[in-house]
Short mmCIF file of C-alpha atoms in Angstrom, two decimals:
data_model
loop_
_atom_site.label_atom_id
_atom_site.label_comp_id
_atom_site.label_asym_id
_atom_site.label_seq_id
_atom_site.Cartn_x
_atom_site.Cartn_y
_atom_site.Cartn_z
CA MET K 446 23.21 43.40 12.21
CA SER K 447 20.23 42.78 9.70
CA GLY K 448 17.06 44.15 9.13
CA ILE K 449 13.14 43.27 8.58
CA TYR K 450 11.23 44.84 5.94
CA ILE K 451 7.59 44.47 5.70
CA HIS K 452 5.82 45.14 2.22
CA ILE K 453 2.02 46.62 2.76
CA PRO K 454 0.44 46.20 -0.57
CA PHE K 455 -2.39 48.47 -0.12
CA CYS K 456 -2.93 52.03 -1.62
CA LYS K 457 -6.23 54.24 -1.65
CA GLN K 458 -5.59 54.87 -5.21
CA ALA K 459 -2.96 54.37 -8.26
CA CYS K 460 -0.05 56.87 -8.70
CA HIS K 461 0.26 57.15 -12.55
CA TYR K 462 4.40 56.52 -12.39
CA CYS K 463 4.44 53.65 -10.02
CA ASP K 464 4.75 50.24 -10.91
CA PHE K 465 5.74 48.74 -7.31
CA HIS K 466 2.88 45.88 -5.84
CA PHE K 467 -0.15 47.24 -4.50
CA SER K 468 -3.84 47.01 -4.71
CA THR K 469 -6.52 49.84 -3.95
CA GLN K 470 -8.90 46.76 -2.75
CA LEU K 471 -8.48 47.25 1.02
CA GLY K 472 -11.19 44.16 1.79
CA LYS K 473 -8.02 41.79 2.38
CA LYS K 474 -6.34 44.11 4.76
CA GLU K 475 -7.17 42.07 8.16
CA ALA K 476 -6.03 38.84 6.45
CA MET K 477 -2.78 40.25 4.89
CA VAL K 478 -2.11 41.42 8.38
CA LYS K 479 -2.59 37.77 9.58
CA ALA K 480 -0.57 36.53 6.42
CA LEU K 481 2.24 38.65 7.32
CA GLN K 482 2.27 37.80 11.00
CA LYS K 483 2.51 34.20 9.84
CA GLU K 484 5.33 34.60 7.41
CA MET K 485 7.52 36.20 10.00
CA GLU K 486 6.71 33.32 12.41
CA LEU K 487 7.68 30.64 9.68
CA ARG K 488 10.83 32.47 8.86
CA LYS K 489 11.99 33.12 12.36
CA ASP K 490 14.94 30.45 12.04
CA GLU K 491 16.61 32.13 9.20
CA PHE K 492 17.55 34.95 11.81
CA GLN K 493 18.33 32.84 15.00
CA ASP K 494 21.77 34.38 15.21
CA GLU K 495 20.73 37.65 13.76
CA LEU K 496 20.26 41.17 15.64
CA VAL K 497 17.54 43.04 14.21
CA GLU K 498 18.49 46.58 13.91
CA THR K 499 15.92 47.77 11.50
CA ILE K 500 12.23 47.47 11.09
CA TYR K 501 10.69 49.23 7.91
CA PHE K 502 7.18 49.49 6.97
CA GLY K 503 6.93 49.94 3.14
CA GLY K 504 4.69 49.78 0.15
CA GLY K 505 2.32 50.48 -0.84
CA THR K 506 0.95 52.82 1.64
CA PRO K 507 1.64 51.51 5.36
CA SER K 508 -0.12 54.41 6.78
CA VAL K 509 -3.44 52.85 5.53
CA LEU K 510 -3.20 50.23 8.50
CA THR K 511 -4.63 51.31 11.54
CA THR K 512 -2.10 51.98 14.41
CA ALA K 513 -3.46 48.98 16.26
CA GLU K 514 -2.74 46.79 12.90
CA ILE K 515 1.07 48.46 12.94
CA ASN K 516 1.45 47.84 16.61
CA ASP K 517 0.40 43.87 16.16
CA LEU K 518 2.92 43.37 13.41
CA ILE K 519 5.89 45.06 15.36
CA LYS K 520 5.01 42.72 18.37
CA THR K 521 5.10 39.68 16.20
CA VAL K 522 8.75 41.09 15.17
CA TYR K 523 9.78 40.92 18.77
CA ALA K 524 8.09 37.65 19.76
CA ASN K 525 10.13 35.78 17.06
CA TYR K 526 13.32 38.03 16.48
CA THR K 527 16.24 38.95 18.80
CA VAL K 528 15.58 43.21 18.20
CA ALA K 529 18.56 45.57 19.20
CA LYS K 530 17.68 47.77 22.27
CA SER K 531 17.13 51.12 20.30
CA PRO K 532 15.77 49.64 16.51
CA GLU K 533 14.89 52.03 13.87
CA ILE K 534 11.28 51.56 13.39
CA THR K 535 10.48 53.43 10.18
CA LEU K 536 6.77 53.72 8.90
CA GLU K 537 6.16 54.99 5.31
CA ALA K 538 3.01 57.50 5.29
CA ASN K 539 1.34 59.60 3.04
CA PRO K 540 0.44 63.10 4.15
CA ASP K 541 -3.78 62.46 3.45
CA ASP K 542 -3.42 59.85 6.14
CA LEU K 543 -1.62 61.96 8.78
CA THR K 544 -4.19 63.40 10.88
CA GLU K 545 -3.21 64.89 13.96
CA GLU K 546 -5.14 61.77 15.53
CA LYS K 547 -2.97 59.35 13.35
CA ILE K 548 0.36 61.21 14.51
CA LEU K 549 -0.46 61.31 18.09
CA GLU K 550 -1.50 57.68 18.23
CA LEU K 551 2.09 56.54 16.14
CA ALA K 552 4.09 58.86 18.53
CA GLN K 553 3.10 56.69 21.36
CA SER K 554 3.68 53.39 19.31
CA PRO K 555 7.11 52.15 18.88
CA ILE K 556 7.43 53.55 15.56
CA ASN K 557 10.37 56.30 15.78
CA ARG K 558 10.90 57.09 12.33
CA LEU K 559 8.35 58.40 9.96
CA SER K 560 9.25 58.54 5.97
CA ILE K 561 6.43 60.88 4.62
CA GLY K 562 5.55 60.80 0.58
CA ILE K 563 5.51 64.17 -0.10
CA GLN K 564 6.76 64.24 -3.73
CA SER K 565 6.00 67.58 -4.49
CA PHE K 566 4.61 71.01 -2.61
CA PHE K 567 2.72 72.03 -5.83
CA ASP K 568 -0.58 70.95 -6.88
CA GLU K 569 -0.12 70.72 -10.35
CA ASP K 570 2.64 68.20 -9.88
CA LEU K 571 0.63 66.02 -7.40
CA LYS K 572 -2.27 66.21 -9.97
CA LEU K 573 -0.09 64.90 -13.02
CA MET K 574 1.10 62.18 -10.62
CA ASN K 575 -2.14 61.25 -9.43
CA ARG K 576 -1.25 61.55 -5.88
CA ALA K 577 -3.77 61.23 -2.97
CA HIS K 578 -3.11 64.45 -0.97
CA SER K 579 -3.00 68.00 -1.80
CA SER K 580 -0.43 70.55 -1.17
CA VAL K 581 -2.14 72.18 1.63
CA GLN K 582 -2.25 68.28 3.14
CA ALA K 583 1.41 67.92 2.40
CA ILE K 584 2.40 71.36 4.51
CA LYS K 585 -0.28 70.44 7.22
CA SER K 586 1.15 67.18 8.07
CA LEU K 587 4.89 68.28 8.20
CA SER K 588 3.66 70.96 10.32
CA MET K 589 1.99 68.31 12.86
CA ALA K 590 4.67 65.73 12.31
CA THR K 591 7.66 67.80 13.17
CA LYS K 592 5.86 68.43 16.54
CA TYR K 593 6.01 64.70 17.61
CA PHE K 594 8.85 63.07 15.65
CA ASN K 595 12.22 64.40 15.47
CA ASN K 596 13.58 61.68 13.06
CA ILE K 597 11.59 62.40 9.58
CA SER K 598 12.35 62.03 5.79
CA ILE K 599 10.48 62.95 3.18
CA ASP K 600 10.33 61.75 -0.45
CA LEU K 601 10.54 64.26 -3.26
CA ILE K 602 10.51 63.63 -7.11
CA TYR K 603 12.72 66.06 -9.80
CA GLY K 604 12.64 65.77 -13.60
CA ILE K 605 8.45 65.72 -13.66
CA PRO K 606 7.27 67.27 -17.03
CA GLY K 607 6.14 70.88 -16.73
CA MET K 608 8.23 71.33 -13.57
CA ASP K 609 10.85 74.19 -14.46
CA ASN K 610 14.06 74.94 -12.17
CA ILE K 611 12.43 77.94 -10.39
CA ARG K 612 9.59 75.22 -9.13
CA TRP K 613 12.04 72.90 -8.31
CA LYS K 614 14.26 74.99 -6.07
CA ALA K 615 10.88 76.19 -4.39
CA ASN K 616 10.08 72.43 -3.64
CA ILE K 617 13.80 72.16 -2.11
CA GLU K 618 13.23 75.49 0.00
CA LYS K 619 10.20 74.47 1.52
CA ALA K 620 11.34 71.37 2.55
CA LEU K 621 14.33 73.09 4.20
CA SER K 622 12.02 75.38 5.96
CA PHE K 623 10.56 72.27 8.00
CA LYS K 624 14.26 71.61 9.48
CA LEU K 625 14.09 67.96 8.23
CA PRO K 626 16.93 65.71 9.01
CA HIS K 627 16.61 63.38 5.81
CA ILE K 628 15.55 63.74 2.47
CA SER K 629 15.33 61.28 -0.18
CA SER K 630 14.83 62.63 -3.62
CA TYR K 631 14.21 60.40 -7.13
CA ALA K 632 14.06 61.50 -10.72
CA LEU K 633 10.85 60.67 -12.19
CA THR K 634 11.08 57.33 -14.13
CA VAL K 635 8.73 56.10 -16.96
CA GLU K 636 8.20 52.54 -15.96
CA PRO K 637 6.34 50.11 -18.67
CA LYS K 638 2.68 49.32 -18.19
CA THR K 639 2.32 52.35 -15.95
CA ALA K 640 -0.47 55.09 -16.78
CA LEU K 641 2.49 57.65 -16.96
CA LYS K 642 3.62 55.83 -19.81
CA LYS K 643 0.46 55.44 -21.46
CA PHE K 644 -0.12 59.15 -21.31
CA ILE K 645 3.24 59.71 -22.97
CA GLU K 646 2.72 57.55 -25.60
CA ARG K 647 -0.70 59.08 -26.46
CA GLY K 648 0.81 62.79 -26.35
CA ILE K 649 -1.30 63.53 -23.11
CA VAL K 650 1.56 64.22 -20.80
CA ASP K 651 5.19 65.67 -22.06
CA ASP K 652 7.99 62.90 -21.71
CA VAL K 653 10.39 63.16 -19.27
CA ASP K 654 13.35 65.50 -20.11
CA ASP K 655 16.69 63.56 -18.91
CA ASP K 656 18.78 66.98 -19.46
CA GLN K 657 16.37 68.69 -17.13
CA ALA K 658 16.40 65.96 -14.51
CA GLN K 659 19.98 65.94 -14.34
CA GLU K 660 20.05 69.63 -14.10
CA GLN K 661 17.79 69.48 -11.32
CA PHE K 662 19.58 66.43 -9.62
CA HIS K 663 22.38 68.79 -9.39
CA ILE K 664 20.79 71.81 -8.14
CA LEU K 665 19.43 69.39 -5.50
CA VAL K 666 22.61 68.31 -4.58
CA ASP K 667 24.45 72.00 -4.31
CA VAL K 668 21.16 73.09 -2.16
CA LEU K 669 20.83 70.40 0.33
CA GLU K 670 25.06 70.06 0.79
CA ALA K 671 25.01 73.85 1.24
CA ASN K 672 22.52 73.30 4.00
CA GLY K 673 24.47 70.54 6.02
CA PHE K 674 23.24 67.68 4.17
CA VAL K 675 25.49 64.60 3.28
CA ASN K 676 24.40 62.79 0.11
CA TYR K 677 25.41 59.57 1.58
CA GLU K 678 23.66 57.44 -1.55
CA ILE K 679 22.80 58.95 -4.95
CA SER K 680 18.72 59.38 -3.73
CA ASN K 681 19.42 59.95 0.04
CA PHE K 682 20.72 62.89 1.88
CA GLY K 683 21.13 63.19 5.80
CA LYS K 684 22.22 65.55 8.48
CA ASP K 685 24.92 63.74 10.66
CA GLY K 686 23.18 60.86 12.97
CA PHE K 687 20.26 60.73 10.66
CA PHE K 688 21.44 58.53 7.83
CA SER K 689 18.81 56.10 7.36
CA LYS K 690 19.77 52.59 8.68
CA ASN K 691 17.28 50.63 6.58
CA ASN K 692 18.94 52.42 3.63
CA THR K 693 22.18 52.01 4.61
CA SER K 694 21.93 48.12 4.89
CA TYR K 695 20.75 47.93 1.70
CA TRP K 696 23.86 49.56 -0.01
CA GLN K 697 26.17 48.10 2.37
CA GLY K 698 25.31 44.57 1.42
CA LYS K 699 23.79 43.65 5.22
CA LYS K 700 21.56 40.96 5.63
CA TYR K 701 17.65 41.72 5.36
CA MET K 702 14.29 39.96 5.39
CA GLY K 703 11.38 40.83 3.02
CA ILE K 704 7.77 39.93 4.51
CA GLY K 705 4.85 40.39 2.28
CA PRO K 706 3.80 40.22 -1.15
CA SER K 707 6.57 40.97 -3.72
CA ALA K 708 9.29 41.49 -0.83
CA HIS K 709 12.79 40.84 -1.61
CA SER K 710 15.20 38.99 0.89
CA PHE K 711 19.07 39.11 0.89
CA ASP K 712 21.55 37.32 3.07
CA GLY K 713 24.68 37.80 0.96
CA LYS K 714 24.61 34.54 -0.87
CA HIS K 715 20.88 34.03 -1.40
CA ARG K 716 18.35 36.39 -2.83
CA GLY K 717 14.49 35.45 -2.41
CA TRP K 718 11.50 36.72 -3.55
CA ASN K 719 7.58 36.51 -2.56
CA ILE K 720 4.98 36.15 -5.03
CA ARG K 721 3.51 39.47 -6.39
CA ASN K 722 -0.20 38.58 -5.89
CA ASN K 723 -2.17 39.16 -2.53
CA ILE K 724 -4.69 36.55 -2.95
CA LYS K 725 -1.70 33.82 -3.78
CA TYR K 726 0.11 35.27 -0.92
CA ILE K 727 -2.69 35.11 1.47
CA GLY K 728 -3.72 31.61 0.56
CA ALA K 729 -0.24 30.31 0.77
CA LEU K 730 0.32 31.34 4.36
CA GLN K 731 -3.26 30.45 5.31
CA ILE K 732 -1.63 26.60 4.94
CA ASP K 733 1.82 27.44 6.40
CA LYS K 734 3.46 27.44 3.04
CA LEU K 735 5.81 30.11 2.14
CA PRO K 736 5.37 31.84 -1.31
CA MET K 737 8.86 32.48 -2.10
CA ASP K 738 11.40 31.57 -4.74
CA ILE K 739 15.32 31.84 -4.09
CA GLU K 740 18.26 31.90 -6.20
CA THR K 741 21.87 31.01 -4.87
CA LEU K 742 24.00 34.19 -6.34
CA THR K 743 26.88 33.43 -8.22
CA LYS K 744 30.49 35.24 -7.84
CA LYS K 745 29.79 37.25 -10.95
CA ASP K 746 26.32 38.08 -9.33
CA ARG K 747 27.99 39.22 -6.09
CA TYR K 748 30.52 41.01 -7.61
CA ASN K 749 28.12 42.90 -9.93
CA GLU K 750 25.81 43.83 -6.97
CA TYR K 751 28.84 45.24 -4.94
CA VAL K 752 29.56 47.27 -7.84
CA MET K 753 26.36 48.43 -8.41
CA THR K 754 25.45 49.41 -4.56
CA GLY K 755 28.62 50.40 -3.79
CA LEU K 756 29.37 53.38 -6.67
CA ARG K 757 25.78 54.80 -5.39
CA THR K 758 27.37 55.49 -1.93
CA ILE K 759 29.94 57.91 -0.15
CA TRP K 760 31.61 54.53 0.72
CA GLY K 761 32.36 53.46 -2.72
CA VAL K 762 33.75 50.27 -4.02
CA SER K 763 36.79 49.06 -2.47
CA LEU K 764 39.54 47.89 -4.49
CA LYS K 765 41.01 45.59 -1.89
CA LYS K 766 37.71 43.98 -1.29
CA ILE K 767 37.24 43.08 -4.86
CA GLU K 768 40.72 41.67 -5.10
CA LEU K 769 40.37 39.63 -1.77
CA ASP K 770 36.86 38.56 -2.12
CA PHE K 771 36.69 37.83 -5.85
CA GLY K 772 40.45 37.58 -7.35
CA SER K 773 42.56 38.87 -9.83
CA THR K 774 40.57 38.30 -12.79
CA TYR K 775 37.92 40.64 -11.03
CA ILE K 776 40.01 43.46 -9.93
CA GLU K 777 41.70 43.52 -13.51
CA HIS K 778 38.33 43.97 -15.34
CA LEU K 779 37.16 46.71 -13.00
CA LYS K 780 40.40 48.77 -13.54
CA GLN K 781 40.26 48.31 -17.18
CA HIS K 782 36.77 49.26 -17.58
CA ALA K 783 36.89 52.06 -15.18
CA GLN K 784 39.57 53.65 -16.80
CA LYS K 785 37.54 55.64 -19.35
CA TYR K 786 35.34 56.77 -16.56
CA LEU K 787 38.21 58.12 -14.61
CA GLN K 788 39.51 60.03 -17.48
CA GLU K 789 36.10 61.68 -18.04
CA HIS K 790 36.06 62.63 -14.45
CA LEU K 791 33.33 60.58 -13.57
CA LEU K 792 34.98 58.11 -11.39
CA PHE K 793 37.58 58.77 -8.95
CA VAL K 794 39.94 56.78 -6.65
CA ASP K 795 40.48 57.78 -2.84
CA GLU K 796 41.99 55.68 -0.31
CA GLY K 797 41.56 52.58 -2.40
CA LYS K 798 37.87 53.13 -3.06
CA LEU K 799 36.34 53.81 -6.39
CA LEU K 800 33.89 56.83 -6.01
CA ALA K 801 31.60 58.73 -8.51
CA THR K 802 32.42 62.22 -8.89
CA LYS K 803 29.77 65.06 -8.39
CA LYS K 804 29.59 65.07 -12.40
CA GLY K 805 29.25 61.19 -12.41
CA LYS K 806 26.34 60.82 -9.82
CA PHE K 807 23.54 61.06 -11.71
CA LEU K 808 24.88 58.56 -14.39
CA VAL K 809 26.32 56.09 -11.84
CA ASP K 810 23.85 53.49 -12.86
CA GLY K 811 24.86 53.49 -16.34
CA ILE K 812 28.55 53.54 -15.17
CA ALA K 813 27.89 50.62 -12.97
CA SER K 814 26.27 48.39 -15.44
CA ASP K 815 29.37 48.84 -17.78
CA LEU K 816 31.68 47.90 -15.09
CA PHE K 817 29.69 44.62 -14.71
CA MET K 818 31.42 41.34 -15.16
CA LEU K 819 29.14 39.52 -17.92
CA ASN K 820 30.93 36.30 -19.21
CA LEU K 821 31.85 34.46 -15.96
CA LYS K 822 30.01 32.49 -13.67
#
């Protein structure tokens, strides 16, 4: 099984915290759609033996596309790839784009899963992040979307400066009131070269409080698990039968093809990434050239990637797989470096798998980096 990710590099306005690749200039939208279709056509041989189980529109803001443009891109996938009988087809959308007319159109399209970028149900948080929607639009979009889609995920952000635990709990409770089957939630991170980074440096916005973010993460886990959600990956919570197939494929190391500027691809042995420039991306595809760089992953790279992704999930890191796929040097390295985290009850071993404890989940990226192999090829 494999997946296709389609990056739509357009947004109505720039969120202060975002460092993804996008443009607020929509004039090249039509040319971009044609370029995306061309890339899919040129790369079809890469997946000639693959069954495409997921199609995911990410961004950027894919909901700025018309439903006709979305349908054209999906048709291109079907025309060039072998697609599963009932694929998961997800569209990321912003609340301000989800008018009732748009939702009705999407419900009649092949899209069968919506991922809505709510982030917060409070206007003060949305303004700080420079989101394009209001709390009223967030609530209205969900009220309408839940009438037509049963598979909906929303994004929520915690650790926002000025957002205390009371408001964070209210955010979670509001999300639960819509009886959603999936919630993705992320700590606000301060990325270099973003507006948020500059505002913090100038004292306009308070810096992110890591201790409060960690506390709010644990609140999130406690409340969602009490309401029947499984925290199957650090940032992803799903009801039974509603884990994101797209997200799960990433964490389990399945093949995926990234289409669009800045999109990444992975086939188990190689990683590719497209140029992070809309004009150059379109120009290359107009002359049937793939604007992609590819690297061959070393054994060390593959080990490090498996540890990083595995520890973030409920499936953990298989000690048997480490030994079989990478050898005795790697398994001994892992056991040796994991020991202190086992003693501190941040990691544990269950049925031959290394997993993060509830206490260790928020710290898992740092823990994983300490388990990396650094001095072998």
